[in-house]
Coordinates of C-alpha atoms and ligand atoms in Angstrom, one line a residue:
M1248 CA 24.8 136.9 182.7
N1249 CA 21.3 136.4 184.4
F1250 CA 19.4 136.3 181.2
D1251 CA 18.8 132.6 181.7
R1252 CA 16.7 133.6 184.6
I1253 CA 14.4 136.1 183.2
N1254 CA 10.8 135.6 181.7
L1255 CA 10.5 137.2 178.3
S1256 CA 6.8 136.8 178.4
R1257 CA 6.5 137.1 174.6
R1258 CA 8.5 134.1 174.2
H1259 CA 6.0 131.9 173.0
L1260 CA 5.1 134.2 170.1
L1261 CA 8.6 134.7 169.2
K1262 CA 9.2 130.7 169.4
A1263 CA 6.1 130.4 166.9
V1264 CA 7.4 132.9 164.4
G1265 CA 10.9 131.9 164.7
A1266 CA 11.0 128.1 164.9
G1267 CA 10.5 127.6 161.4
M1268 CA 13.5 129.8 160.7
V1269 CA 15.7 128.1 163.0
A1270 CA 16.6 125.0 161.1
S1271 CA 17.3 126.9 157.9
A1272 CA 19.2 129.8 159.8
T1273 CA 21.5 127.6 161.8
A1274 CA 22.2 125.2 159.0
G1275 CA 23.7 127.9 157.3
C1276 CA 25.9 128.8 160.3
S1277 CA 29.6 128.1 160.6
S1278 CA 32.3 129.5 162.9
N1279 CA 34.8 131.7 161.3
E1280 CA 37.5 130.0 163.1
P1281 CA 39.8 127.2 161.7
K1282 CA 38.6 123.6 162.7
P1283 CA 41.1 121.8 165.4
P1284 CA 42.9 118.9 163.8
A1285 CA 41.4 115.2 164.5
G1286 CA 44.1 114.2 166.7
I1287 CA 47.7 112.9 166.6
I1288 CA 49.6 109.9 167.9
G1289 CA 52.0 110.9 170.6
A1290 CA 55.4 109.7 171.7
D1291 CA 54.2 107.0 173.6
G1292 CA 52.0 105.5 171.1
K1293 CA 48.5 106.8 172.5
R1294 CA 46.2 109.3 170.6
V1295 CA 46.5 112.9 171.8
L1296 CA 43.3 114.7 171.2
P1297 CA 43.0 117.9 170.0
W1298 CA 41.7 120.9 172.4
K1299 CA 39.4 123.8 171.9
N1300 CA 37.9 126.1 174.5
W1301 CA 34.4 126.8 175.4
S1302 CA 33.2 128.9 172.4
G1303 CA 35.4 127.2 169.8
N1304 CA 37.2 130.3 168.7
Q1305 CA 40.6 129.0 170.1
S1306 CA 41.9 125.5 169.3
C1307 CA 45.1 123.7 169.2
Q1308 CA 46.8 120.1 168.7
P1309 CA 49.2 119.4 171.7
S1310 CA 51.8 116.8 171.2
E1311 CA 51.1 115.8 174.7
R1312 CA 48.5 116.0 177.5
L1313 CA 49.5 115.7 181.1
V1314 CA 47.1 115.6 184.1
P1315 CA 49.4 114.8 187.1
R1316 CA 48.0 113.1 190.3
N1317 CA 50.0 115.0 192.7
E1318 CA 52.4 117.9 192.9
E1319 CA 55.4 115.4 192.8
Q1320 CA 54.3 114.2 189.3
L1321 CA 53.5 117.7 188.0
I1322 CA 57.3 118.8 189.3
D1323 CA 58.9 115.8 187.5
A1324 CA 56.7 116.5 184.4
I1325 CA 57.9 120.2 184.3
K1326 CA 61.6 119.2 184.9
T1327 CA 61.4 116.6 182.0
A1328 CA 59.7 118.5 179.6
N1329 CA 62.0 120.7 177.0
H1330 CA 59.5 122.7 175.3
T1331 CA 56.6 124.7 176.0
I1332 CA 53.9 123.9 178.8
R1333 CA 50.6 125.6 178.7
C1334 CA 48.3 125.0 181.7
V1335 CA 44.6 124.8 180.7
G1336 CA 41.7 125.4 183.6
S1337 CA 38.2 124.7 182.2
G1338 CA 39.0 126.5 178.7
H1339 CA 36.7 129.2 179.4
S1340 CA 38.9 131.9 178.0
F1341 CA 38.3 133.6 174.8
S1342 CA 41.5 134.8 174.3
G1343 CA 44.5 132.7 173.2
L1344 CA 45.8 132.1 176.6
V1345 CA 45.8 128.2 176.4
P1346 CA 46.9 127.1 172.8
T1347 CA 50.1 125.2 172.4
N1348 CA 51.5 122.5 170.1
H1349 CA 53.6 121.2 172.8
T1350 CA 52.8 120.1 176.2
L1351 CA 49.1 120.9 177.5
L1352 CA 48.9 120.6 181.3
S1353 CA 45.7 120.3 183.4
L1354 CA 45.2 120.2 187.0
A1355 CA 42.0 118.5 187.0
R1356 CA 43.2 115.8 189.6
L1357 CA 44.5 118.5 192.0
R1358 CA 41.2 119.8 193.1
G1359 CA 39.5 120.1 196.3
V1360 CA 39.2 122.4 199.6
E1361 CA 41.7 121.7 202.6
N1362 CA 42.6 123.4 205.9
A1363 CA 38.9 125.1 205.8
D1364 CA 38.9 127.2 209.0
L1365 CA 35.6 128.8 210.1
Q1366 CA 37.3 130.7 212.9
A1367 CA 39.8 132.7 210.5
L1368 CA 37.3 132.4 207.6
E1369 CA 40.0 130.9 205.4
A1370 CA 40.5 127.8 203.3
D1371 CA 43.1 126.4 200.9
V1372 CA 42.2 125.6 197.1
W1373 CA 43.7 123.3 195.0
G1374 CA 44.1 125.0 191.5
G1375 CA 42.2 122.4 189.5
T1376 CA 39.1 123.1 191.8
R1377 CA 36.0 124.0 189.8
L1378 CA 34.4 127.3 191.3
S1379 CA 31.1 125.2 191.6
M1380 CA 33.0 122.6 193.9
L1381 CA 34.6 125.6 195.7
G1382 CA 31.0 126.6 196.5
R1383 CA 29.9 123.5 197.6
E1384 CA 32.9 122.5 199.6
L1385 CA 32.9 125.8 201.5
W1386 CA 29.1 125.4 202.5
K1387 CA 29.9 122.3 204.2
H1388 CA 32.3 124.0 206.4
G1389 CA 29.9 127.0 207.2
M1390 CA 31.3 129.3 204.5
S1391 CA 30.7 130.9 201.3
T1392 CA 33.1 132.6 198.6
I1393 CA 33.0 136.5 199.3
N1394 CA 32.0 136.9 195.7
M1395 CA 31.9 134.9 192.4
S1396 CA 31.8 135.4 188.6
D1397 CA 28.3 134.9 186.9
I1398 CA 29.1 131.4 186.1
D1399 CA 31.0 128.7 188.0
S1400 CA 32.5 126.3 185.8
Q1401 CA 36.1 127.9 185.6
S1402 CA 38.8 126.4 187.4
F1403 CA 40.2 128.2 190.5
A1404 CA 43.7 128.6 189.1
G1405 CA 42.3 129.6 185.7
A1406 CA 40.0 132.2 187.2
I1407 CA 42.6 134.0 189.1
A1408 CA 44.9 133.9 186.2
T1409 CA 42.6 136.7 184.7
S1410 CA 41.0 138.4 187.7
T1411 CA 37.8 136.9 187.1
H1412 CA 35.1 139.0 188.8
G1413 CA 31.5 139.4 189.6
T1414 CA 29.9 142.5 190.7
G1415 CA 29.7 144.8 193.8
K1416 CA 30.7 148.0 194.7
E1417 CA 32.8 146.9 197.6
L1418 CA 33.9 143.6 196.4
G1419 CA 36.9 142.8 194.3
S1420 CA 37.6 140.0 191.8
I1421 CA 38.3 136.6 192.7
S1422 CA 41.9 137.4 193.0
S1423 CA 41.2 140.0 195.7
H1424 CA 40.4 137.2 198.1
L1425 CA 43.9 135.6 197.8
R1426 CA 45.7 135.3 201.0
A1427 CA 48.8 133.2 199.8
M1428 CA 50.0 131.2 196.7
R1429 CA 52.0 128.3 195.9
I1430 CA 53.5 128.1 192.5
V1431 CA 55.9 125.7 190.7
K1432 CA 58.4 127.5 188.5
A1433 CA 60.1 126.4 185.3
D1434 CA 62.8 124.7 187.1
G1435 CA 60.7 122.8 189.2
D1436 CA 61.2 124.8 192.3
I1437 CA 58.3 125.9 194.6
V1438 CA 57.7 129.4 195.5
E1439 CA 55.2 130.2 198.3
C1440 CA 53.9 134.0 198.1
S1441 CA 51.5 136.2 200.3
P1442 CA 51.5 140.0 201.0
T1443 CA 54.2 139.3 203.6
K1444 CA 56.3 136.7 202.0
N1445 CA 57.8 137.0 198.4
S1446 CA 55.2 139.9 198.1
D1447 CA 56.1 140.9 194.5
V1448 CA 55.5 137.4 193.3
F1449 CA 52.2 137.6 195.2
Y1450 CA 51.0 140.8 193.4
A1451 CA 52.1 139.3 190.1
A1452 CA 50.8 136.2 190.4
G1453 CA 47.1 137.6 191.4
N1454 CA 46.7 138.1 187.8
H1455 CA 49.4 135.5 186.5
I1456 CA 47.9 134.8 182.7
G1457 CA 49.6 131.3 183.3
A1458 CA 53.0 133.1 182.4
L1459 CA 54.9 132.5 186.0
G1460 CA 54.4 129.0 186.5
V1461 CA 52.0 126.4 187.7
V1462 CA 49.7 127.5 190.4
T1463 CA 49.0 124.4 192.5
K1464 CA 47.4 125.6 195.7
S1465 CA 46.1 129.0 197.1
R1466 CA 44.8 130.2 200.5
I1467 CA 41.6 132.3 200.4
K1468 CA 39.5 134.6 202.4
T1469 CA 35.8 133.5 203.0
D1470 CA 32.7 134.8 204.4
P1471 CA 30.5 132.8 206.8
A1472 CA 27.8 131.0 204.8
Y1473 CA 25.1 133.1 203.3
H1474 CA 21.8 133.0 201.3
L1475 CA 20.8 135.4 198.5
K1476 CA 18.1 137.1 197.0
E1477 CA 18.0 138.2 193.3
H1478 CA 15.7 140.4 192.0
S1479 CA 15.6 141.5 188.0
W1480 CA 13.3 143.9 186.4
M1481 CA 13.3 145.9 183.1
M1482 CA 13.6 149.5 182.9
S1483 CA 14.3 152.2 180.2
E1484 CA 17.9 152.6 178.9
E1485 CA 17.7 156.3 180.2
E1486 CA 16.5 155.2 183.8
G1487 CA 19.1 152.3 183.9
L1488 CA 21.8 154.8 183.1
A1489 CA 21.0 157.5 185.3
R1490 CA 20.4 155.4 188.2
A1491 CA 23.4 153.0 187.9
A1492 CA 25.5 154.5 190.8
E1493 CA 22.6 154.9 193.1
L1494 CA 21.5 151.0 192.5
R1495 CA 25.3 150.2 192.8
D1496 CA 25.4 151.8 196.1
K1497 CA 22.1 150.4 197.6
H1498 CA 22.9 146.6 196.8
R1499 CA 25.6 144.4 197.6
H1500 CA 25.8 143.3 194.0
Y1501 CA 24.2 145.2 191.0
E1502 CA 24.7 144.7 187.4
M1503 CA 22.8 145.7 184.3
F1504 CA 22.1 144.1 180.9
A1505 CA 21.7 146.6 178.2
L1506 CA 19.8 145.6 175.0
P1507 CA 21.4 146.8 171.7
H1508 CA 18.7 148.4 169.4
S1509 CA 16.2 148.8 171.9
D1510 CA 15.1 151.5 174.7
Y1511 CA 15.7 149.0 177.6
M1512 CA 17.9 147.6 180.2
L1513 CA 17.7 144.9 182.9
G1514 CA 18.7 145.6 186.4
V1515 CA 19.8 142.7 188.5
A1516 CA 20.2 143.4 192.0
I1517 CA 21.4 140.6 194.5
D1518 CA 21.5 140.8 198.5
K1519 CA 22.3 138.6 201.5
V1520 CA 19.0 137.4 203.2
S1521 CA 18.5 135.3 206.2
V1522 CA 17.0 132.0 205.7
D1523 CA 13.8 133.4 207.6
E1524 CA 13.3 135.8 204.6
I1525 CA 13.1 133.1 202.1
P1526 CA 9.4 132.3 201.2
A1527 CA 8.4 128.6 201.8
E1528 CA 7.6 128.1 198.3
P1529 CA 10.2 130.5 196.4
P1530 CA 9.1 131.5 192.9
V1531 CA 10.5 129.5 189.8
A1532 CA 12.4 131.3 187.3
S1533 CA 11.3 130.6 183.6
G1534 CA 14.9 130.2 182.3
D1535 CA 14.6 130.2 178.5
A1536 CA 15.6 133.9 177.6
Y1537 CA 18.7 133.0 176.2
E1538 CA 16.6 130.8 173.8
A1539 CA 14.3 133.6 173.1
F1540 CA 17.2 135.6 172.0
R1541 CA 18.7 133.2 169.8
M1542 CA 15.2 132.9 168.0
M1543 CA 14.9 136.5 167.7
S1544 CA 18.5 136.9 166.3
N1545 CA 17.5 134.2 163.7
M1546 CA 14.2 136.1 162.8
I1547 CA 16.2 139.4 162.5
D1548 CA 18.5 137.9 160.0
Y1549 CA 15.6 137.5 157.6
M1550 CA 14.2 141.0 158.4
P1551 CA 17.0 143.2 159.6
F1552 CA 14.8 146.2 159.0
M1553 CA 12.7 144.7 162.2
R1554 CA 15.6 144.6 164.5
S1555 CA 14.7 147.5 166.7
W1556 CA 11.2 146.9 166.7
L1557 CA 11.3 143.2 167.7
V1558 CA 14.0 143.9 170.5
N1559 CA 11.8 146.5 172.2
F1560 CA 8.7 144.4 171.6
G1561 CA 10.3 141.4 173.4
A1562 CA 11.9 143.7 176.2
S1563 CA 8.8 145.5 176.8
G1564 CA 7.2 142.2 177.8
V1565 CA 9.9 141.0 180.6
E1566 CA 8.3 140.6 183.8
P1567 CA 10.2 141.1 187.0
E1568 CA 11.6 137.9 188.7
T1569 CA 12.9 137.1 192.1
R1570 CA 14.8 133.9 193.1
Y1571 CA 16.3 132.7 196.2
G1572 CA 19.2 130.3 197.4
K1573 CA 22.6 129.3 198.8
S1574 CA 25.1 131.8 197.8
Y1575 CA 26.5 129.4 195.2
E1576 CA 23.4 128.4 193.7
I1577 CA 22.6 132.1 192.9
F1578 CA 25.9 132.9 191.8
G1579 CA 26.4 129.8 189.3
N1580 CA 24.3 130.7 186.1
L1581 CA 24.0 128.0 183.2
R1582 CA 25.3 129.3 180.0
D1583 CA 24.2 126.7 177.1
I1584 CA 24.2 129.2 174.3
L1585 CA 27.7 129.7 172.9
F1586 CA 29.2 133.2 172.5
N1587 CA 32.2 135.2 172.0
E1588 CA 33.0 138.0 174.3
M1589 CA 35.1 141.0 174.3
E1590 CA 35.2 143.0 177.8
Y1591 CA 37.1 146.2 179.1
V1592 CA 37.1 147.5 182.4
V1593 CA 36.7 151.6 182.5
P1594 CA 37.0 153.7 185.7
A1595 CA 33.9 153.5 187.8
E1596 CA 32.8 157.2 187.5
V1597 CA 32.8 157.0 183.5
G1598 CA 31.3 153.5 183.3
P1599 CA 27.5 154.6 182.4
Q1600 CA 28.8 157.2 179.8
C1601 CA 30.9 154.8 178.1
L1602 CA 28.1 152.3 178.0
K1603 CA 25.8 155.1 176.5
E1604 CA 28.2 155.6 173.9
I1605 CA 28.5 152.0 172.9
L1606 CA 24.7 151.7 172.7
A1607 CA 24.7 154.8 170.6
T1608 CA 27.3 153.5 168.3
I1609 CA 25.6 150.2 167.8
K1610 CA 22.5 152.1 166.7
K1611 CA 24.2 154.9 164.7
Q1612 CA 26.3 152.1 162.7
D1613 CA 23.5 149.7 162.5
I1614 CA 25.7 146.9 163.9
P1615 CA 23.8 143.6 163.5
V1616 CA 23.9 142.4 167.0
I1617 CA 21.2 142.1 169.8
F1618 CA 23.1 140.1 172.5
P1619 CA 22.8 141.8 175.7
I1620 CA 25.7 143.8 176.8
E1621 CA 26.4 143.2 180.7
A1622 CA 27.9 146.0 182.8
R1623 CA 29.4 145.4 186.4
Y1624 CA 31.0 147.5 189.2
V1625 CA 34.1 145.9 190.7
A1626 CA 36.3 147.3 193.4
A1627 CA 39.9 148.1 193.3
D1628 CA 42.7 145.7 194.1
E1629 CA 46.4 145.5 194.3
H1630 CA 47.5 142.9 191.6
W1631 CA 50.0 144.4 189.2
L1632 CA 48.0 143.2 186.0
S1633 CA 44.4 143.4 187.2
P1634 CA 42.3 145.5 185.2
F1635 CA 41.1 146.7 188.5
Y1636 CA 44.6 147.7 189.8
R1637 CA 44.2 150.6 192.1
R1638 CA 41.1 151.7 190.3
D1639 CA 37.2 150.9 191.0
G1640 CA 36.1 149.7 187.9
F1641 CA 33.3 149.1 185.7
A1642 CA 33.3 146.1 183.3
I1643 CA 31.4 146.2 180.2
S1644 CA 31.0 142.8 178.1
C1645 CA 30.0 142.8 174.6
H1646 CA 29.2 139.4 173.2
N1647 CA 27.9 137.7 170.2
F1648 CA 26.7 134.5 169.4
H1649 CA 29.7 132.0 168.6
D1650 CA 28.5 131.3 165.1
K1651 CA 27.9 135.1 164.3
D1652 CA 30.9 137.3 163.0
Y1653 CA 32.0 139.0 166.2
K1654 CA 35.2 140.8 164.5
A1655 CA 33.3 143.8 163.0
Y1656 CA 31.2 144.5 165.9
F1657 CA 34.2 144.6 168.5
A1658 CA 36.5 146.3 166.1
A1659 CA 33.8 149.1 166.0
I1660 CA 33.6 149.1 169.8
E1661 CA 37.2 148.9 171.0
P1662 CA 38.2 152.2 170.2
I1663 CA 35.5 153.7 172.6
F1664 CA 36.8 151.5 175.5
W1665 CA 40.3 153.2 174.6
K1666 CA 38.6 156.7 174.7
Y1667 CA 37.6 155.9 178.3
D1668 CA 41.1 154.4 179.4
G1669 CA 39.9 151.0 179.4
R1670 CA 41.9 148.0 180.4
P1671 CA 40.9 144.6 178.7
H1672 CA 40.0 141.3 180.5
W1673 CA 42.8 139.3 179.9
G1674 CA 40.6 136.2 179.2
K1675 CA 38.6 137.9 176.5
I1676 CA 39.0 139.2 173.1
H1677 CA 41.3 142.3 172.5
T1678 CA 43.9 143.5 170.3
L1679 CA 46.5 145.2 172.7
G1680 CA 50.0 144.5 172.9
P1681 CA 53.1 145.4 175.1
Q1682 CA 53.1 149.1 174.3
E1683 CA 49.5 149.7 175.3
F1684 CA 49.7 147.4 178.4
A1685 CA 52.8 149.3 179.5
A1686 CA 50.8 152.5 179.3
R1687 CA 48.0 151.1 181.2
Y1688 CA 49.8 149.3 184.0
E1689 CA 52.6 151.0 185.8
R1690 CA 53.8 147.6 187.1
F1691 CA 53.7 145.8 183.6
N1692 CA 57.6 146.1 183.1
D1693 CA 58.1 144.8 186.6
F1694 CA 55.8 142.0 185.8
L1695 CA 58.1 141.1 182.7
E1696 CA 61.1 141.2 184.7
L1697 CA 59.6 138.7 187.3
R1698 CA 58.5 136.6 184.6
R1699 CA 62.0 136.3 183.2
D1700 CA 63.5 135.6 186.5
M1701 CA 60.7 132.8 187.2
D1702 CA 61.1 131.4 183.8
P1703 CA 64.1 132.5 181.9
Q1704 CA 63.7 130.2 178.8
G1705 CA 60.2 131.1 178.3
R1706 CA 58.9 127.5 178.9
F1707 CA 55.1 128.9 179.8
I1708 CA 55.0 131.3 177.0
N1709 CA 52.9 130.6 173.9
D1710 CA 52.2 132.7 170.6
H1711 CA 49.7 134.9 172.4
L1712 CA 51.6 135.5 175.4
S1713 CA 54.5 136.4 173.1
R1714 CA 52.6 138.8 171.2
V1715 CA 50.7 140.6 174.2
L1716 CA 53.7 140.7 176.5
G1717 CA 56.3 141.1 173.9
A1718 CA 58.1 138.3 175.6
Ligands
FAD778 C1 30.4 131.6 179.7 C2 31.3 132.3 180.3 C3 31.2 133.0 181.2 C4 32.1 134.0 181.9 N1 31.9 134.8 183.1 C5 32.8 135.5 183.5 C6 32.3 136.3 184.8 O1 31.5 136.5 185.0 N2 33.5 137.2 184.9 C7 34.8 137.0 184.4 O2 35.7 137.8 184.8 N3 35.1 136.5 183.5 C8 34.2 135.4 183.1 N4 34.5 134.6 182.0 C9 35.9 134.5 181.7 C10 36.6 133.5 182.5 O3 36.2 133.4 183.9 C11 38.1 133.5 182.4 O4 38.7 133.6 181.0 C12 38.9 132.5 182.9 O5 40.2 132.9 183.4 C13 38.7 131.1 182.6 O6 39.0 130.2 183.6 P1 39.5 128.6 183.2 O7 39.5 127.8 184.2 O8 38.5 128.2 182.1 O9 41.0 129.0 182.7 P2 41.5 128.6 181.1 O10 40.8 129.4 180.3 O11 41.6 127.2 180.8 O12 42.9 129.4 181.1 C14 43.1 130.6 181.7 C15 44.6 130.9 182.0 O13 44.9 130.3 183.3 C16 46.0 129.4 183.1 N5 46.1 128.4 184.1 C17 44.9 127.7 184.0 N6 45.3 126.8 185.3 C18 46.6 127.1 185.8 C19 47.5 126.7 186.7 N7 47.2 125.7 187.5 N8 48.7 127.3 186.9 C20 48.9 128.4 186.0 N9 48.3 128.6 184.9 C21 47.0 128.1 184.9 C22 46.0 129.2 181.5 O14 47.2 128.7 181.1 C23 45.6 130.3 181.0 O15 46.5 131.5 180.9 C24 33.4 133.9 181.3 C25 33.8 132.9 180.2 C26 32.8 132.3 179.8 C27 33.2 131.3 178.6

């Protein structure tokens, strides 16, 4: 989300009123989720630290943590382990994809970009490479990623595990940039796949949810290095919904942030610019809108009857903002206010209608949330479990602060997504199981069969995957 870039010009007022309430409000906050244990002593006599994800809603106590230095060590580790192995990227999934009481495997040392080829616009990326590193490394070779999510903290293999995406009518998820992949299976054998070699594995592994093996390296398509201009402005909810398709068609990237309980919506348009178009002294973004939202949320806890008035008051004072930078600088936003998230992808053509119904439901049921709802257009792809499988999508993300109860909010909204034939983001919170997935993905059973072939003993299956895949 780009809310950390916008200038809530009334933030000083909010701060003044809210500051006194923050200490008492946050003192009373505590996560609903169980706390991770303090650590255990592993088989080698060393302490094994517990694990938790970015927002803290998922945690576990692994019996061992492995961080192999090279592919050979990784293969040895897989061959010798005789229990569940789960990979962890950067822990930015909200669903239970990672937790295990057994081996937690990180590719943090298998990172970097190799064989960058400006002529072919391709490069090899190790699975443990953070997306931020990918952007910077490609730039050194005169290239940029084709698109990017709204943060760049994820690992590459973790990002493609869930079809992590940005926005853009013509632009697919990060998985849609894949040319080839290299995967270590449960028996330690390596499978190489591409659209022309082991193509079934390739189209399954483009959204692998860590269920097929360990993704060590991938070859990706890139663009020649480019700069971006981002412009954000506030408009009425009515205008935002009515103009969604027009603005999508006009810009390389276009997304919306709808403000629950308000009459407003923020539009964010991002386009390529030449270096000559960048002003000598580009405007500086203000950067504390998340904090302002947090303050506002704390105030509303004390006077919920003021919710709508306060959000409208804050939103109506938002000034338009523009910023410029290298592709990876504009894509990579900072998220320093923790939240939990549910995201579904509905067919592009019904997206604004679905968003409208969600906003109306929040108002009608007086759901206590003010966290902006993000909505993005993403192009279709061919990966079997991708929420964009053969369907241009409109991804709608509902959030709440990490220390607020998100469950009642998400429970009220999830059926609206189902009504619009939504497919959940695999890395975010949802309640679907194998029957619902089979109804949404025509290749779901093929994925299960391929998974059984690649990992007959279910070594890469944890409780969450067992539930969602029925494995
Ligand atoms: C603040 C924030 C912002 C976000 N923004 C976006 C966004 O803009 N767009 C979007 O689509 N999503 C977004 N997400 C969701 C996030 O991109 C996905 O959940 C992503 O999968 C997380 O990547 P990770 O590296 O943290 O992987 P993890 O969450 O650590 O793991 C994800 C999955 O990948 C598997 N895995 C990791 N490495 C490997 C490997 N080498 N081999 C095999 N399996 C592996 C894990 O076992 C697990 O199944 C956001 C999340 C947060 C917290």
